[in-house]
Amino acid sequence: SAVISQKPSRDICQRGTSLTIQCQVDSQVTMMFWYRQQPGQSLTLIATANQGSEATYESGFVIDKFPISRPNLTFSTLTVSNMSPEDSSIYLCSVEAGQSNYGYTFGSGTRLTVV
Amino acid sequence: LAKTTQPISMDSYEGQEVNITCSHNNIATNDYITWYQQFPSQGPRFIIQGYKTKVTNEVASLFIPADRKSSTLSLPRVSLSDTAVYYCLVGGRRDSSYKLIFGSGTRLLVRP
């Protein structure tokens, strides 16, 4: 199945700044998914990114706060804008595994701490 | 929209079989059920996926009753390395969009 590389793996940022997280896949994929995992919590889908179109955001997440780019079929970025301590979480990207009945593959995540 | 619930935690001993259940009363017709294992500082790792009845692979079995409102992940003969958080994921493609709902996770502790 697809292999995902996420950068950075972790970062500590000042409040009010923005961080862009990169997700690189080793094969072409139609959809890429971005999740947030708050400390000690489950994963929540932020948005779905299709190449060549605007990302689709889940309830509670807005483009101004989490702009997403999807310039090609192997790459996407998620920006966390105007950060506050409440944005401290792990952010993960995911793609469909590419084989039937193998679900979704996840990157190892970006651990963000906002101070 | 499927809301998924799982037990918060479970304890077991090495060599025992562990069954973790996920409730998803509002599962939609096109939704699949997928289970993941997550270790600290890692992304979720795929365990097994199913739609209905029983699915088995080399590491686990997944039981889904006819009404599909719940599912049970079965781990045979767990070892210490199976200590992790286990999540069920319910959802899939809905026309041109996706709905993917993770359960709250079950923290499994395997004792010697």
PDB file of C-alpha atoms in Angstrom:
ATOM      1  CA  SER A   1       0.000   0.000   0.000  1.00  0.00           C
ATOM      2  CA  ALA A   2       0.945   3.661  -0.253  1.00  0.00           C
ATOM      3  CA  VAL A   3       3.759   5.070   1.883  1.00  0.00           C
ATOM      4  CA  ILE A   4       3.261   8.521   3.350  1.00  0.00           C
ATOM      5  CA  SER A   5       5.928  10.968   4.503  1.00  0.00           C
ATOM      6  CA  GLN A   6       4.910  13.862   6.692  1.00  0.00           C
ATOM      7  CA  LYS A   7       6.998  16.884   7.564  1.00  0.00           C
ATOM      8  CA  PRO A   8       7.742  18.196  10.087  1.00  0.00           C
ATOM      9  CA  SER A   9       7.359  15.367  12.549  1.00  0.00           C
ATOM     10  CA  ARG A  10       7.019  17.866  15.374  1.00  0.00           C
ATOM     11  CA  ASP A  11       7.252  21.577  15.990  1.00  0.00           C
ATOM     12  CA  ILE A  12       6.843  24.109  18.742  1.00  0.00           C
ATOM     13  CA  CYS A  13       5.320  27.363  17.529  1.00  0.00           C
ATOM     14  CA  GLN A  14       4.449  30.733  18.966  1.00  0.00           C
ATOM     15  CA  ARG A  15       0.822  31.715  19.192  1.00  0.00           C
ATOM     16  CA  GLY A  16      -0.353  33.881  16.341  1.00  0.00           C
ATOM     17  CA  THR A  17       1.970  32.279  13.807  1.00  0.00           C
ATOM     18  CA  SER A  18       1.180  29.700  11.122  1.00  0.00           C
ATOM     19  CA  LEU A  19       2.641  26.288  10.359  1.00  0.00           C
ATOM     20  CA  THR A  20       2.465  24.402   7.079  1.00  0.00           C
ATOM     21  CA  ILE A  21       2.540  20.614   7.227  1.00  0.00           C
ATOM     22  CA  GLN A  22       3.567  18.653   4.175  1.00  0.00           C
ATOM     23  CA  CYS A  23       2.321  15.242   3.124  1.00  0.00           C
ATOM     24  CA  GLN A  24       4.083  13.314   0.355  1.00  0.00           C
ATOM     25  CA  VAL A  25       2.773   9.997  -1.000  1.00  0.00           C
ATOM     26  CA  ASP A  26       4.879   7.541  -2.982  1.00  0.00           C
ATOM     27  CA  SER A  27       2.088   6.896  -5.474  1.00  0.00           C
ATOM     28  CA  GLN A  28      -0.625   8.884  -7.177  1.00  0.00           C
ATOM     29  CA  VAL A  29      -3.826   9.105  -5.187  1.00  0.00           C
ATOM     30  CA  THR A  30      -7.104  10.814  -5.928  1.00  0.00           C
ATOM     31  CA  MET A  31      -8.100  11.820  -2.414  1.00  0.00           C
ATOM     32  CA  MET A  32      -6.028  12.871   0.555  1.00  0.00           C
ATOM     33  CA  PHE A  33      -7.451  13.267   4.038  1.00  0.00           C
ATOM     34  CA  TRP A  34      -6.310  15.460   6.907  1.00  0.00           C
ATOM     35  CA  TYR A  35      -7.068  14.599  10.520  1.00  0.00           C
ATOM     36  CA  ARG A  36      -6.531  16.175  13.890  1.00  0.00           C
ATOM     37  CA  GLN A  37      -5.859  14.141  17.016  1.00  0.00           C
ATOM     38  CA  GLN A  38      -6.003  16.198  20.182  1.00  0.00           C
ATOM     39  CA  PRO A  39      -3.989  14.966  23.176  1.00  0.00           C
ATOM     40  CA  GLY A  40      -5.345  11.669  24.421  1.00  0.00           C
ATOM     41  CA  GLN A  41      -8.249  11.785  21.977  1.00  0.00           C
ATOM     42  CA  SER A  42      -9.421  10.034  18.845  1.00  0.00           C
ATOM     43  CA  LEU A  43      -8.948  11.249  15.308  1.00  0.00           C
ATOM     44  CA  THR A  44     -11.273  13.817  13.759  1.00  0.00           C
ATOM     45  CA  LEU A  45     -11.446  14.407  10.029  1.00  0.00           C
ATOM     46  CA  ILE A  46     -10.612  18.001   9.129  1.00  0.00           C
ATOM     47  CA  ALA A  47     -11.011  17.927   5.368  1.00  0.00           C
ATOM     48  CA  THR A  48     -10.781  15.899   2.206  1.00  0.00           C
ATOM     49  CA  ALA A  49      -8.518  17.148  -0.581  1.00  0.00           C
ATOM     50  CA  ASN A  50      -8.996  16.245  -4.209  1.00  0.00           C
ATOM     51  CA  GLN A  51      -6.408  17.325  -6.731  1.00  0.00           C
ATOM     52  CA  GLY A  52      -7.531  20.312  -8.753  1.00  0.00           C
ATOM     53  CA  SER A  53     -10.457  21.340  -6.600  1.00  0.00           C
ATOM     54  CA  GLU A  54     -11.170  23.061  -3.307  1.00  0.00           C
ATOM     55  CA  ALA A  55     -10.893  20.900  -0.234  1.00  0.00           C
ATOM     56  CA  THR A  56     -14.095  19.783   1.460  1.00  0.00           C
ATOM     57  CA  TYR A  57     -14.148  20.717   5.140  1.00  0.00           C
ATOM     58  CA  GLU A  58     -15.965  18.924   7.933  1.00  0.00           C
ATOM     59  CA  SER A  59     -18.243  20.704  10.323  1.00  0.00           C
ATOM     60  CA  GLY A  60     -16.246  22.788  12.758  1.00  0.00           C
ATOM     61  CA  PHE A  61     -13.292  23.334  10.435  1.00  0.00           C
ATOM     62  CA  VAL A  62     -12.953  26.312   8.095  1.00  0.00           C
ATOM     63  CA  ILE A  63     -10.666  27.122   5.213  1.00  0.00           C
ATOM     64  CA  ASP A  64      -9.396  30.352   6.749  1.00  0.00           C
ATOM     65  CA  LYS A  65      -8.042  28.446   9.732  1.00  0.00           C
ATOM     66  CA  PHE A  66      -6.879  25.309   7.919  1.00  0.00           C
ATOM     67  CA  PRO A  67      -6.084  26.148   4.298  1.00  0.00           C
ATOM     68  CA  ILE A  68      -5.164  23.112   2.245  1.00  0.00           C
ATOM     69  CA  SER A  69      -3.291  22.847  -1.012  1.00  0.00           C
ATOM     70  CA  ARG A  70      -3.327  19.879  -3.373  1.00  0.00           C
ATOM     71  CA  PRO A  71      -1.115  20.794  -6.314  1.00  0.00           C
ATOM     72  CA  ASN A  72      -0.700  17.283  -7.699  1.00  0.00           C
ATOM     73  CA  LEU A  73      -1.641  13.651  -7.149  1.00  0.00           C
ATOM     74  CA  THR A  74       1.169  12.877  -4.673  1.00  0.00           C
ATOM     75  CA  PHE A  75       1.372  15.951  -2.439  1.00  0.00           C
ATOM     76  CA  SER A  76      -0.720  18.080  -0.127  1.00  0.00           C
ATOM     77  CA  THR A  77      -0.165  20.680   2.546  1.00  0.00           C
ATOM     78  CA  LEU A  78      -2.237  21.699   5.551  1.00  0.00           C
ATOM     79  CA  THR A  79      -1.617  25.070   7.153  1.00  0.00           C
ATOM     80  CA  VAL A  80      -2.654  25.788  10.704  1.00  0.00           C
ATOM     81  CA  SER A  81      -3.170  29.550  10.745  1.00  0.00           C
ATOM     82  CA  ASN A  82      -3.039  32.110  13.535  1.00  0.00           C
ATOM     83  CA  MET A  83      -2.305  29.397  16.045  1.00  0.00           C
ATOM     84  CA  SER A  84      -3.428  29.311  19.653  1.00  0.00           C
ATOM     85  CA  PRO A  85      -2.586  26.768  22.369  1.00  0.00           C
ATOM     86  CA  GLU A  86      -5.877  25.008  21.580  1.00  0.00           C
ATOM     87  CA  ASP A  87      -4.381  24.027  18.219  1.00  0.00           C
ATOM     88  CA  SER A  88      -1.795  21.858  19.968  1.00  0.00           C
ATOM     89  CA  SER A  89      -2.502  18.442  18.486  1.00  0.00           C
ATOM     90  CA  ILE A  90      -1.187  15.771  16.204  1.00  0.00           C
ATOM     91  CA  TYR A  91      -2.098  16.372  12.581  1.00  0.00           C
ATOM     92  CA  LEU A  92      -2.158  13.367  10.275  1.00  0.00           C
ATOM     93  CA  CYS A  93      -2.641  12.874   6.592  1.00  0.00           C
ATOM     94  CA  SER A  94      -4.141   9.759   5.095  1.00  0.00           C
ATOM     95  CA  VAL A  95      -4.903   8.180   1.739  1.00  0.00           C
ATOM     96  CA  GLU A  96      -6.877   5.217   0.567  1.00  0.00           C
ATOM     97  CA  ALA A  97      -4.650   2.158   0.723  1.00  0.00           C
ATOM     98  CA  GLY A  98      -5.030   1.430  -2.956  1.00  0.00           C
ATOM     99  CA  GLN A  99      -6.026  -2.167  -2.460  1.00  0.00           C
ATOM    100  CA  SER A 100      -9.565  -3.274  -1.900  1.00  0.00           C
ATOM    101  CA  ASN A 101     -10.447  -3.947   1.740  1.00  0.00           C
ATOM    102  CA  TYR A 102      -7.254  -2.402   3.098  1.00  0.00           C
ATOM    103  CA  GLY A 103      -8.865   0.779   4.337  1.00  0.00           C
ATOM    104  CA  TYR A 104      -6.732   3.872   4.648  1.00  0.00           C
ATOM    105  CA  THR A 105      -3.023   4.416   5.188  1.00  0.00           C
ATOM    106  CA  PHE A 106      -1.819   7.073   7.600  1.00  0.00           C
ATOM    107  CA  GLY A 107       1.301   9.131   7.927  1.00  0.00           C
ATOM    108  CA  SER A 108       3.128   9.187  11.227  1.00  0.00           C
ATOM    109  CA  GLY A 109       1.741  12.604  12.051  1.00  0.00           C
ATOM    110  CA  THR A 110       2.986  16.060  12.979  1.00  0.00           C
ATOM    111  CA  ARG A 111       2.988  16.844  16.676  1.00  0.00           C
ATOM    112  CA  LEU A 112       2.299  20.536  17.080  1.00  0.00           C
ATOM    113  CA  THR A 113       2.732  22.422  20.325  1.00  0.00           C
ATOM    114  CA  VAL A 114       1.654  26.045  20.462  1.00  0.00           C
ATOM    115  CA  VAL A 115       3.101  28.166  23.249  1.00  0.00           C
TER     116      VAL A 115
ATOM    117  CA  LEU B   1     -23.964   9.954  10.348  1.00  0.00           C
ATOM    118  CA  ALA B   2     -22.560   6.961  12.225  1.00  0.00           C
ATOM    119  CA  LYS B   3     -21.586   7.725  15.816  1.00  0.00           C
ATOM    120  CA  THR B   4     -19.218   5.096  17.088  1.00  0.00           C
ATOM    121  CA  THR B   5     -18.674   4.082  20.696  1.00  0.00           C
ATOM    122  CA  GLN B   6     -16.081   1.766  22.195  1.00  0.00           C
ATOM    123  CA  PRO B   7     -15.057   0.725  25.708  1.00  0.00           C
ATOM    124  CA  ILE B   8     -12.458   3.127  27.067  1.00  0.00           C
ATOM    125  CA  SER B   9     -10.052   0.426  28.177  1.00  0.00           C
ATOM    126  CA  MET B  10      -9.512  -3.303  28.494  1.00  0.00           C
ATOM    127  CA  ASP B  11      -7.022  -5.455  30.350  1.00  0.00           C
ATOM    128  CA  SER B  12      -5.817  -8.850  29.263  1.00  0.00           C
ATOM    129  CA  TYR B  13      -2.986 -11.325  29.780  1.00  0.00           C
ATOM    130  CA  GLU B  14      -0.551 -12.735  27.319  1.00  0.00           C
ATOM    131  CA  GLY B  15      -1.927 -15.642  25.332  1.00  0.00           C
ATOM    132  CA  GLN B  16      -5.578 -14.716  25.841  1.00  0.00           C
ATOM    133  CA  GLU B  17      -8.082 -13.828  23.152  1.00  0.00           C
ATOM    134  CA  VAL B  18      -9.296 -10.236  23.255  1.00  0.00           C
ATOM    135  CA  ASN B  19     -12.588  -9.040  21.803  1.00  0.00           C
ATOM    136  CA  ILE B  20     -13.214  -5.313  21.388  1.00  0.00           C
ATOM    137  CA  THR B  21     -16.662  -4.155  20.347  1.00  0.00           C
ATOM    138  CA  CYS B  22     -17.640  -0.978  18.546  1.00  0.00           C
ATOM    139  CA  SER B  23     -21.223   0.305  18.358  1.00  0.00           C
ATOM    140  CA  HIS B  24     -22.305   2.200  15.263  1.00  0.00           C
ATOM    141  CA  ASN B  25     -26.084   2.401  15.314  1.00  0.00           C
ATOM    142  CA  ASN B  26     -26.402   4.866  12.437  1.00  0.00           C
ATOM    143  CA  ILE B  27     -24.132   3.112   9.964  1.00  0.00           C
ATOM    144  CA  ALA B  28     -25.033   3.864   6.357  1.00  0.00           C
ATOM    145  CA  THR B  29     -25.504   1.324   3.600  1.00  0.00           C
ATOM    146  CA  ASN B  30     -22.214   2.127   1.880  1.00  0.00           C
ATOM    147  CA  ASP B  31     -20.133   2.368   5.040  1.00  0.00           C
ATOM    148  CA  TYR B  32     -17.287  -0.021   5.739  1.00  0.00           C
ATOM    149  CA  ILE B  33     -15.917  -0.877   9.171  1.00  0.00           C
ATOM    150  CA  THR B  34     -12.161  -0.694   9.628  1.00  0.00           C
ATOM    151  CA  TRP B  35     -10.050  -1.287  12.702  1.00  0.00           C
ATOM    152  CA  TYR B  36      -6.741   0.364  13.480  1.00  0.00           C
ATOM    153  CA  GLN B  37      -3.989  -0.029  16.048  1.00  0.00           C
ATOM    154  CA  GLN B  38      -2.093   2.997  17.276  1.00  0.00           C
ATOM    155  CA  PHE B  39       1.089   3.183  19.304  1.00  0.00           C
ATOM    156  CA  PRO B  40       2.308   6.415  20.913  1.00  0.00           C
ATOM    157  CA  SER B  41       3.847   8.868  18.442  1.00  0.00           C
ATOM    158  CA  GLN B  42       2.742   6.815  15.453  1.00  0.00           C
ATOM    159  CA  GLY B  43      -0.082   7.008  12.966  1.00  0.00           C
ATOM    160  CA  PRO B  44      -2.860   4.423  13.069  1.00  0.00           C
ATOM    161  CA  ARG B  45      -1.954   1.100  11.511  1.00  0.00           C
ATOM    162  CA  PHE B  46      -4.524  -0.911   9.556  1.00  0.00           C
ATOM    163  CA  ILE B  47      -5.657  -4.172  11.128  1.00  0.00           C
ATOM    164  CA  ILE B  48      -8.736  -5.368   9.255  1.00  0.00           C
ATOM    165  CA  GLN B  49     -11.729  -4.139   7.268  1.00  0.00           C
ATOM    166  CA  GLY B  50     -15.151  -5.614   6.680  1.00  0.00           C
ATOM    167  CA  TYR B  51     -18.641  -4.862   5.416  1.00  0.00           C
ATOM    168  CA  LYS B  52     -20.695  -7.721   6.829  1.00  0.00           C
ATOM    169  CA  THR B  53     -20.425 -11.203   8.383  1.00  0.00           C
ATOM    170  CA  LYS B  54     -16.928 -12.361   9.267  1.00  0.00           C
ATOM    171  CA  VAL B  55     -13.526 -11.418   7.937  1.00  0.00           C
ATOM    172  CA  THR B  56     -10.264 -13.010   8.995  1.00  0.00           C
ATOM    173  CA  ASN B  57      -6.674 -12.218   8.177  1.00  0.00           C
ATOM    174  CA  GLU B  58      -3.341 -13.255   9.611  1.00  0.00           C
ATOM    175  CA  VAL B  59      -3.604 -11.021  12.673  1.00  0.00           C
ATOM    176  CA  ALA B  60      -7.291 -10.646  13.558  1.00  0.00           C
ATOM    177  CA  SER B  61     -10.908 -11.478  12.886  1.00  0.00           C
ATOM    178  CA  LEU B  62     -13.777  -9.066  12.481  1.00  0.00           C
ATOM    179  CA  PHE B  63     -17.335 -10.069  13.267  1.00  0.00           C
ATOM    180  CA  ILE B  64     -20.217  -7.981  11.952  1.00  0.00           C
ATOM    181  CA  PRO B  65     -23.818  -8.997  12.680  1.00  0.00           C
ATOM    182  CA  ALA B  66     -26.521  -8.821  10.059  1.00  0.00           C
ATOM    183  CA  ASP B  67     -27.837  -5.434  11.189  1.00  0.00           C
ATOM    184  CA  ARG B  68     -24.264  -4.012  11.057  1.00  0.00           C
ATOM    185  CA  LYS B  69     -24.923  -1.812  14.074  1.00  0.00           C
ATOM    186  CA  SER B  70     -21.885  -3.144  15.849  1.00  0.00           C
ATOM    187  CA  SER B  71     -18.665  -4.936  15.120  1.00  0.00           C
ATOM    188  CA  THR B  72     -16.200  -6.947  17.164  1.00  0.00           C
ATOM    189  CA  LEU B  73     -12.481  -7.085  16.629  1.00  0.00           C
ATOM    190  CA  SER B  74     -10.989 -10.353  17.852  1.00  0.00           C
ATOM    191  CA  LEU B  75      -7.277 -10.622  18.577  1.00  0.00           C
ATOM    192  CA  PRO B  76      -6.196 -14.219  19.167  1.00  0.00           C
ATOM    193  CA  ARG B  77      -3.503 -14.925  21.744  1.00  0.00           C
ATOM    194  CA  VAL B  78      -2.368 -11.377  22.478  1.00  0.00           C
ATOM    195  CA  SER B  79       1.215 -10.572  23.408  1.00  0.00           C
ATOM    196  CA  LEU B  80       2.765  -7.672  25.316  1.00  0.00           C
ATOM    197  CA  SER B  81       3.420  -5.900  22.025  1.00  0.00           C
ATOM    198  CA  ASP B  82      -0.325  -5.704  21.402  1.00  0.00           C
ATOM    199  CA  THR B  83      -0.615  -3.083  24.141  1.00  0.00           C
ATOM    200  CA  ALA B  84      -1.934  -0.111  22.175  1.00  0.00           C
ATOM    201  CA  VAL B  85      -5.039   1.920  21.442  1.00  0.00           C
ATOM    202  CA  TYR B  86      -7.513   0.322  19.054  1.00  0.00           C
ATOM    203  CA  TYR B  87      -9.921   2.375  16.960  1.00  0.00           C
ATOM    204  CA  CYS B  88     -12.845   1.461  14.802  1.00  0.00           C
ATOM    205  CA  LEU B  89     -13.472   3.640  11.778  1.00  0.00           C
ATOM    206  CA  VAL B  90     -16.883   3.690  10.146  1.00  0.00           C
ATOM    207  CA  GLY B  91     -17.617   5.333   6.838  1.00  0.00           C
ATOM    208  CA  GLY B  92     -16.549   5.671   3.273  1.00  0.00           C
ATOM    209  CA  ARG B  93     -17.416   7.469   0.101  1.00  0.00           C
ATOM    210  CA  ARG B  94     -20.814   9.193  -0.098  1.00  0.00           C
ATOM    211  CA  ASP B  95     -21.382  10.287  -3.684  1.00  0.00           C
ATOM    212  CA  SER B  96     -18.708  12.969  -4.196  1.00  0.00           C
ATOM    213  CA  SER B  97     -17.708  13.263  -0.556  1.00  0.00           C
ATOM    214  CA  TYR B  98     -16.458  11.067   2.278  1.00  0.00           C
ATOM    215  CA  LYS B  99     -17.727  10.519   5.796  1.00  0.00           C
ATOM    216  CA  LEU B 100     -15.185   8.936   8.107  1.00  0.00           C
ATOM    217  CA  ILE B 101     -15.920   8.643  11.807  1.00  0.00           C
ATOM    218  CA  PHE B 102     -13.418   7.230  14.270  1.00  0.00           C
ATOM    219  CA  GLY B 103     -14.529   5.672  17.500  1.00  0.00           C
ATOM    220  CA  SER B 104     -13.203   7.040  20.753  1.00  0.00           C
ATOM    221  CA  GLY B 105     -10.630   4.288  20.993  1.00  0.00           C
ATOM    222  CA  THR B 106     -10.027   1.378  23.361  1.00  0.00           C
ATOM    223  CA  ARG B 107      -6.803   1.315  25.319  1.00  0.00           C
ATOM    224  CA  LEU B 108      -5.707  -2.315  25.589  1.00  0.00           C
ATOM    225  CA  LEU B 109      -3.201  -3.284  28.239  1.00  0.00           C
ATOM    226  CA  VAL B 110      -1.684  -6.753  27.938  1.00  0.00           C
ATOM    227  CA  ARG B 111      -0.059  -8.003  31.130  1.00  0.00           C
ATOM    228  CA  PRO B 112       2.561 -10.760  31.446  1.00  0.00           C
TER     229      PRO B 112
END
